[in-house]
Short mmCIF file of C-alpha atoms (C1' of nucleotides) in Angstrom, two decimals:
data_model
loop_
_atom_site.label_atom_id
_atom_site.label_comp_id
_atom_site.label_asym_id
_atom_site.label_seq_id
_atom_site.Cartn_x
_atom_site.Cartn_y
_atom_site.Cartn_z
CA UNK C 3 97.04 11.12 36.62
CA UNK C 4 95.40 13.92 35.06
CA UNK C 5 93.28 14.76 38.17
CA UNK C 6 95.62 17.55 38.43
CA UNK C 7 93.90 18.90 35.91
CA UNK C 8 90.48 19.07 37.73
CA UNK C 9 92.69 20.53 40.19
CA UNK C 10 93.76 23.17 37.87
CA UNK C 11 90.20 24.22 36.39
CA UNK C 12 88.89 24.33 39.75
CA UNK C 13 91.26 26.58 40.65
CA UNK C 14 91.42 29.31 37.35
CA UNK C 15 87.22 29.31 37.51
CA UNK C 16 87.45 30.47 41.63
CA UNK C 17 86.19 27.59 43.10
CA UNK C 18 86.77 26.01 46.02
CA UNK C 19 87.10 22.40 46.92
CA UNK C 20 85.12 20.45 49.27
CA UNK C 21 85.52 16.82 50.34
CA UNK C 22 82.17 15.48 48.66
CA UNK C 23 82.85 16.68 45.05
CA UNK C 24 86.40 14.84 45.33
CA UNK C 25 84.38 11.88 46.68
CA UNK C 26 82.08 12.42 43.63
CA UNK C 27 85.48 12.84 41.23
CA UNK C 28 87.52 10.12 42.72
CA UNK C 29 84.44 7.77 42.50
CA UNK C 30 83.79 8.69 38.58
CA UNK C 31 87.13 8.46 38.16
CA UNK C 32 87.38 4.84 38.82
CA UNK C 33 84.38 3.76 37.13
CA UNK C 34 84.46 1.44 33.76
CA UNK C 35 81.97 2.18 31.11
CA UNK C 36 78.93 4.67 31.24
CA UNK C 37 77.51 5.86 34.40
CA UNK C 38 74.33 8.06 34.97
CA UNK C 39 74.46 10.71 37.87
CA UNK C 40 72.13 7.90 39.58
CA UNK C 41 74.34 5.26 39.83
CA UNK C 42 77.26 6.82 40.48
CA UNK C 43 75.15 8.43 43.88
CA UNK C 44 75.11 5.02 44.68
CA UNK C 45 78.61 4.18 44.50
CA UNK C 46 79.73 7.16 46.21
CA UNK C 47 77.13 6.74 49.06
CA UNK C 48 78.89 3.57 50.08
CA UNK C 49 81.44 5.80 50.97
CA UNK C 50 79.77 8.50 51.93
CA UNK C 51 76.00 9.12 52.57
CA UNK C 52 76.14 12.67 52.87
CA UNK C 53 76.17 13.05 49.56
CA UNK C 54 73.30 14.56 47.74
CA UNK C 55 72.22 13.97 43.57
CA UNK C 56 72.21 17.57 43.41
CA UNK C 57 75.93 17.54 44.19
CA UNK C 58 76.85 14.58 41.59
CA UNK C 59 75.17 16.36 39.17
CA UNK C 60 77.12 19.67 39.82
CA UNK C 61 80.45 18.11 39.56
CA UNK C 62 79.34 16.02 36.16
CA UNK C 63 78.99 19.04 34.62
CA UNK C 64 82.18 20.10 35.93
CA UNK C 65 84.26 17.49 34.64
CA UNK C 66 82.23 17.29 31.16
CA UNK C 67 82.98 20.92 31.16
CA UNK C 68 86.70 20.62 32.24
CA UNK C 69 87.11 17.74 29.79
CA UNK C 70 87.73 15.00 32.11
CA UNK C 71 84.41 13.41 31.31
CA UNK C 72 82.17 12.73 28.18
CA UNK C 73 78.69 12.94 28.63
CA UNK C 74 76.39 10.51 26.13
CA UNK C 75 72.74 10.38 25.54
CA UNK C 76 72.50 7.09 23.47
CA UNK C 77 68.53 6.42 22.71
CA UNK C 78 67.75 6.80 26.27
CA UNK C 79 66.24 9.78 28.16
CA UNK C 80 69.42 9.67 30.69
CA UNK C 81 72.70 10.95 30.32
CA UNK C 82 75.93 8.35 31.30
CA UNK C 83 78.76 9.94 31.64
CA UNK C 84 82.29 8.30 30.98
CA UNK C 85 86.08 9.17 32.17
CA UNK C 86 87.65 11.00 29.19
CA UNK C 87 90.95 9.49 28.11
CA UNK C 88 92.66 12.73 27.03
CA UNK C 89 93.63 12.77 22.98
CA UNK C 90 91.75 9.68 22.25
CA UNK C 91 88.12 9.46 21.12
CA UNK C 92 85.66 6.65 20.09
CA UNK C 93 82.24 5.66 19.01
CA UNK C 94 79.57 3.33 19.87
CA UNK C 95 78.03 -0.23 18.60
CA UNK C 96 74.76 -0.43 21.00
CA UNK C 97 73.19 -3.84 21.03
CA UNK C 98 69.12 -3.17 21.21
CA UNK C 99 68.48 -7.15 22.34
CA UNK C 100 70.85 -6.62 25.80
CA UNK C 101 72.13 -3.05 25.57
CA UNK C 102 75.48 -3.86 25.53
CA UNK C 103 77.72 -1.21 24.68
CA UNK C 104 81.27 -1.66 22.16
CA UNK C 105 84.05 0.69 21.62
CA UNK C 106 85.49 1.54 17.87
CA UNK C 107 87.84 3.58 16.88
CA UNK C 108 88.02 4.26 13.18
CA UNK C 109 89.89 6.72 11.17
CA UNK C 110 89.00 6.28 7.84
CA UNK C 111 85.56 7.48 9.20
CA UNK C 112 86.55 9.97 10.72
CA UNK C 113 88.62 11.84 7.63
CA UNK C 114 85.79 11.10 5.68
CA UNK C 115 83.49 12.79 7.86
CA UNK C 116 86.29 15.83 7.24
CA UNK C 117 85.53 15.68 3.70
CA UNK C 118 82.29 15.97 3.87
CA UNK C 119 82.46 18.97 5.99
CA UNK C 120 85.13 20.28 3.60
CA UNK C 121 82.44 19.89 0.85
CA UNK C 122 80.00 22.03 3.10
CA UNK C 123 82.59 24.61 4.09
CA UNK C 124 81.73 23.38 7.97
CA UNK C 125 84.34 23.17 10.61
CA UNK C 126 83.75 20.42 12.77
CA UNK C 127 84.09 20.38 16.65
CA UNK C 128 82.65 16.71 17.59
CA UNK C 129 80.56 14.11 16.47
CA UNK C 130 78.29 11.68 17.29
CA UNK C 131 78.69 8.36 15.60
CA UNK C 132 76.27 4.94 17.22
CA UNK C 133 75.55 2.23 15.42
CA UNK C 134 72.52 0.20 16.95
CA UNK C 135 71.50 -3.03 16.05
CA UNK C 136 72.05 -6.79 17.85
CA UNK C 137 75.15 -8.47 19.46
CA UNK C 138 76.06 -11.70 18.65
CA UNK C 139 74.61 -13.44 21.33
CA UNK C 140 71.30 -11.90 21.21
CA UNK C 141 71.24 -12.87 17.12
CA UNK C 142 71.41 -16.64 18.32
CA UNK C 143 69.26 -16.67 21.59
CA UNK C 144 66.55 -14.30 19.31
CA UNK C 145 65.46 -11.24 20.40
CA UNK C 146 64.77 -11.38 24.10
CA UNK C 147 63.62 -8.80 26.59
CA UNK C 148 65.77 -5.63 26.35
CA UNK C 149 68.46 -5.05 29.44
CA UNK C 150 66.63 -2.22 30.97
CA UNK C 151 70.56 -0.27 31.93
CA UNK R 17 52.04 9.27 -2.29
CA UNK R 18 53.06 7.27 0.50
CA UNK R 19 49.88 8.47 2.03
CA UNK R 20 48.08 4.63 1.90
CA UNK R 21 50.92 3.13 3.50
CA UNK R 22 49.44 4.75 6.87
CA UNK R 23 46.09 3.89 5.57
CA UNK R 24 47.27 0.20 5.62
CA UNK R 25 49.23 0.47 8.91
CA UNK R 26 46.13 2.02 10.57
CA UNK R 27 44.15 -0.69 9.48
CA UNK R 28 46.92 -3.78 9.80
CA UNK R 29 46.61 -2.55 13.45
CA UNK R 30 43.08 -2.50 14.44
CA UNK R 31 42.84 1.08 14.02
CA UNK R 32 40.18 3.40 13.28
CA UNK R 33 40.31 6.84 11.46
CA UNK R 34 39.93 10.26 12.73
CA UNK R 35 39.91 13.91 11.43
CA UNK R 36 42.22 14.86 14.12
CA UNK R 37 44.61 12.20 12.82
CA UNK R 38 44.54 13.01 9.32
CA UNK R 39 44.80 16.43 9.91
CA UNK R 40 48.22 16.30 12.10
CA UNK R 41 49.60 13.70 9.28
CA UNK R 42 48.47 15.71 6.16
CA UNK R 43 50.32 18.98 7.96
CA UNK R 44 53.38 17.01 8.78
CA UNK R 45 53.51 15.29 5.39
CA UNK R 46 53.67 18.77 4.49
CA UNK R 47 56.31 19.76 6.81
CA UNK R 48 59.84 20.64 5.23
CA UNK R 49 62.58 19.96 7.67
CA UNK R 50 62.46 18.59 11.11
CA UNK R 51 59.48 19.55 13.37
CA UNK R 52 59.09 19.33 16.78
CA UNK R 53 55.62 17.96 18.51
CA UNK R 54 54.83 21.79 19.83
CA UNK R 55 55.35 22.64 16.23
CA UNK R 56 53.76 20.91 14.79
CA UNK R 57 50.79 21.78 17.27
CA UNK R 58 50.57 25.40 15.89
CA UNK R 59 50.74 24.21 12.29
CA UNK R 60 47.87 21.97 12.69
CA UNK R 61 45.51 24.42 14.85
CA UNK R 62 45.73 26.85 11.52
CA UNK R 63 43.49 24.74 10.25
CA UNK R 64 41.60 22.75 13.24
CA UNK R 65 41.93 24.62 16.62
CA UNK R 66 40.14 21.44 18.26
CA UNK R 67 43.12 18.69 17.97
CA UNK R 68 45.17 18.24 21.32
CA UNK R 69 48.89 18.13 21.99
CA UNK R 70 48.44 14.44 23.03
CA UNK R 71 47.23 13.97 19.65
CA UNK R 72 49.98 15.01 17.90
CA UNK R 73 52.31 13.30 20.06
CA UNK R 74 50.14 10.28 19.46
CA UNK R 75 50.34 10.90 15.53
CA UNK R 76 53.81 11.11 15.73
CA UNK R 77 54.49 8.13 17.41
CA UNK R 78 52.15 6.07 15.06
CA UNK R 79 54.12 8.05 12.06
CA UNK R 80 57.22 7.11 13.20
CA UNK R 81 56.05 3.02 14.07
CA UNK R 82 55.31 2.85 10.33
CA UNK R 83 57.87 4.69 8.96
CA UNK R 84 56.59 7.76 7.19
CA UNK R 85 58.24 9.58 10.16
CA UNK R 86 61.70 9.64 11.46
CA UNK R 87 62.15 11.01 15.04
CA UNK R 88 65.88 12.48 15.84
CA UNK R 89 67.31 14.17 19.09
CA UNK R 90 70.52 16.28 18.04
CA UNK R 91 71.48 18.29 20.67
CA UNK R 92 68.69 19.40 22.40
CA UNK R 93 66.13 17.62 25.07
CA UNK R 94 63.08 18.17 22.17
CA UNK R 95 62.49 15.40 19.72
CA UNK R 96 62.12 16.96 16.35
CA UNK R 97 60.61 14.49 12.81
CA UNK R 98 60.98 14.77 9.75
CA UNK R 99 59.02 12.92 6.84
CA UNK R 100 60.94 10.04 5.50
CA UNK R 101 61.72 9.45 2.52
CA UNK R 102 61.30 5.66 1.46
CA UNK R 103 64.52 4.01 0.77
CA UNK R 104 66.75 7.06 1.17
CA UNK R 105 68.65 8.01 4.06
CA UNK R 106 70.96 10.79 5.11
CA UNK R 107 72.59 12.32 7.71
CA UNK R 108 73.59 15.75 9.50
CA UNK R 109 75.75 18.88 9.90
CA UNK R 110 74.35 21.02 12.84
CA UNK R 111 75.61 24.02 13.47
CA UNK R 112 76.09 25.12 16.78
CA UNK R 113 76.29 29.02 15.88
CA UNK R 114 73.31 29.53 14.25
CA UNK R 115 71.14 26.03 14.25
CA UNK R 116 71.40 25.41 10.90
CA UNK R 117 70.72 21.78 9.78
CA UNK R 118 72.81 20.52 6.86
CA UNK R 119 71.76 16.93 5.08
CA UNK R 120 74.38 14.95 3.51
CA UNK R 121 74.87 11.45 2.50
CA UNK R 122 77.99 9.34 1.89
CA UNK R 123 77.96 5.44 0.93
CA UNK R 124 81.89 5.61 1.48
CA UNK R 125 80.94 5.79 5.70
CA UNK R 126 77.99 3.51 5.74
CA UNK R 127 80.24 0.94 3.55
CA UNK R 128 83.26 1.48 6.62
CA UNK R 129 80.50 1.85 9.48
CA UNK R 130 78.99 -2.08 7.77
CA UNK R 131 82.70 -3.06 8.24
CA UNK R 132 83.33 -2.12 11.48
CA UNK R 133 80.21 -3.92 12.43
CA UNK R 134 81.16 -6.64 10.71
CA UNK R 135 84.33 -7.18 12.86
CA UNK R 136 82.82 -6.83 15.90
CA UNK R 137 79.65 -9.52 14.43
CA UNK R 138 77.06 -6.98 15.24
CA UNK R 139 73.92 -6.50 12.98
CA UNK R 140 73.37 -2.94 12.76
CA UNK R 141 69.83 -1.86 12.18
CA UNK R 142 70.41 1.73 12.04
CA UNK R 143 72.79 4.36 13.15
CA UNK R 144 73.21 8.25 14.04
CA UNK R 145 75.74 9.98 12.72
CA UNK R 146 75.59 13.68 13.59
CA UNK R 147 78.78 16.49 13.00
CA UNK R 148 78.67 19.49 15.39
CA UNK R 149 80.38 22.78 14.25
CA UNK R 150 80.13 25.77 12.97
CA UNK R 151 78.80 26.90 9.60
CA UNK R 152 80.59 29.30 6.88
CA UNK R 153 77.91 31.71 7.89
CA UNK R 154 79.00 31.65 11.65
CA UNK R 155 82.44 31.22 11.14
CA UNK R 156 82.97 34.47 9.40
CA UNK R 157 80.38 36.50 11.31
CA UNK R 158 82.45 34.80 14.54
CA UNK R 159 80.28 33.31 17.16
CA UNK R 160 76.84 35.12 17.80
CA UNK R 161 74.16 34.02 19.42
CA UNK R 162 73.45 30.35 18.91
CA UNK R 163 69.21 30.67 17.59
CA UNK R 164 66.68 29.07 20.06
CA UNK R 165 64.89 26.84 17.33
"C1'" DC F 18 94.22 32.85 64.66
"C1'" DA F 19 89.82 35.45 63.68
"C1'" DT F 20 87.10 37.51 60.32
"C1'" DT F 21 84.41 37.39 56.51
"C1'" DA F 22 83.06 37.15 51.72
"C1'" DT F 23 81.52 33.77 48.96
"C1'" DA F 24 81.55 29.00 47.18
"C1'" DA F 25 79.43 24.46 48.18
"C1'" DT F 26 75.82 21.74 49.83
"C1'" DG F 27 71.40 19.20 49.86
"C1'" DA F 28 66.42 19.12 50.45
"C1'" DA F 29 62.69 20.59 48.27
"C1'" DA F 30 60.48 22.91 44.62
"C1'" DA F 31 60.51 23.99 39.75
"C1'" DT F 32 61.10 22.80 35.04
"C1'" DG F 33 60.01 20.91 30.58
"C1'" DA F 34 59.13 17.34 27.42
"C1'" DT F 35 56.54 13.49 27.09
"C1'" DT F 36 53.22 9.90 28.68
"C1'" DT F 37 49.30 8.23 31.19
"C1'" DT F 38 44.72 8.49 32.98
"C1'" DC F 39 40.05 8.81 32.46
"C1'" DA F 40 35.58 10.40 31.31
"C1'" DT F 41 33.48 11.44 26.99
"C1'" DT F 42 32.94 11.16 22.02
"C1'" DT F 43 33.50 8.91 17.65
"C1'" DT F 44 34.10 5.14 14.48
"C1'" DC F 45 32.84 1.06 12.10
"C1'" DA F 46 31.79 -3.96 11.75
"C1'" DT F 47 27.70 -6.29 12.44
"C1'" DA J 14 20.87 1.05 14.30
"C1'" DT J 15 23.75 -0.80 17.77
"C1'" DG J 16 27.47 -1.65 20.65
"C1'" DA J 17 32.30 -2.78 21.45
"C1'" DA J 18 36.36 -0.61 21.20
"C1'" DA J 19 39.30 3.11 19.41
"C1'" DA J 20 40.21 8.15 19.64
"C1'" DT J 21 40.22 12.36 21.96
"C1'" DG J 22 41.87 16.13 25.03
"C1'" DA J 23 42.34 18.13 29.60
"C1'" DA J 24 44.54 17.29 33.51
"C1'" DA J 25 47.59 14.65 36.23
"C1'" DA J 26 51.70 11.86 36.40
"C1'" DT J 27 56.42 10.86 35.18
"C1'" DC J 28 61.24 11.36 35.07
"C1'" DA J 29 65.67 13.38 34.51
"C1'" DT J 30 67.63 17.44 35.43
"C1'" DT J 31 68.02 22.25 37.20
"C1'" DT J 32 67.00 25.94 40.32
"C1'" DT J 33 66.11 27.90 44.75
"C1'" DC J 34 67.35 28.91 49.20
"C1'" DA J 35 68.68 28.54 53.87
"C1'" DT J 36 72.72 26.58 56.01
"C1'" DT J 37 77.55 25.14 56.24
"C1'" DA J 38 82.31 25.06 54.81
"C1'" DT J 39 86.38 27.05 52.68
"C1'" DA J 40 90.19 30.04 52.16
"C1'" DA J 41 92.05 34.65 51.44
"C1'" DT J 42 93.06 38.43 54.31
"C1'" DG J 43 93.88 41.26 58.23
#
DNA sequence: CATTATAATGAAAATGATTTTCATTTTCAT
DNA sequence: ATGAAAATGAAAATCATTTTCATTATAATG
């Protein structure tokens, strides 16, 4: 479990630890998929409504910035966060019809993407990579309202 | 020039003409890299001081719709456009040093991003592909301040 | 265990980019 | 020339996120 390393960060930047930012970490922690600091209020408030938004937002930049979480923007205005699964990395298929969202992995992309810096003498730290277009079952129902999450 | 192809949008639309109008698109046509709204405000009030930020964020919106603009993110919270170029399409090396935006194109990815799609029997209709790093520049000077713009 | 410096909290206010509203002006088909 | 509807811009609204600030909680130390 690498909440140790929260643990660990918390502990080399000062801080100290409190029982609603492990609420807000335990609760991230066990989430599947993207979550914005709005829903995952609402998950942790079932546990415990003391919690403020302020205070989720605090400790998702804390875990972005400790590595334990990946922030992404997609095309909306609202950032969803996901649990970081250390060493690996992926990128995104985004269906516009439903707003489905598909992992790939691909590493023929990615060492070409290395070439290209190569080319530009750039040194590459991350990347951003989303294809958008329509899922499968929106191409046969037609394009129907968009999924508003 | 693609200059009629807004003409014909405009007019496919029910829409009227405006000096205001053809004043923001003439500046942005005229625009070399990617602008931001606020930007392009100050460009355009050289030459007309009466023309409105909702204008231009009206202009931009109708550029982009028909194509003659393309509207991207990177990093930042601030939309920035940039004139597109029919038929060609490219995409970026940003470096996080100095701000620097790098174009580059490469068939190789788009041909490996089409197959990816293709397993996962998606249609893609467009995709962002964006590398983050640090530029020759900034790599020998070691990291300086990152530039605002 | 008591003290105390300071981190953490959350409500409310601030921010900043963008959009909406609305009263007024302009355009253009007739 | 006329009138319906589009365009405008200032101001207000929106919306996600950040900052402020008074209060509370934590933990290192005596």
């Amino acid at each position: 479990m690498e909440r140790s390393l929260l643990k660990h960060f918390i502990k080399s930047r000062g801080l100290r630890q409190s029982s609603q930012r492990d609420r807000v970490v335990e609760t991230f922690l066990s989430q599947k998929g993207h979550t914005s600091a709005e829903e995952l209020l609402i998950q942790v408030r079932k546990k415990d409504k003391r919690v403020g938004l302020t205070t989720v937002y605090r400790t998702l930049k804390l875990l972005t910035e400790s590595g334990l979480a990946v922030e992404r923007k997609f095309n909306r205005q609202v950032s969803t966060f996901e649990p970081a699964r250390i060493g690996q990395h992926h990128d995104h298929l985004i269906c516009l019809g439903c707003g489905k969202i598909m992992e790939f992995e691909n590493k023929n992309i990615e060492t070409l993407q290395e070439e290209v810096a190569r080319k530009h003498t750039f040194f590459i730290t991350h990347h951003v990579l989303e294809l958008y277009g329509t899922c499968l079952d929106c191409s046969k129902k037609g394009a129907k309202k968009p999924k508003k999450k």
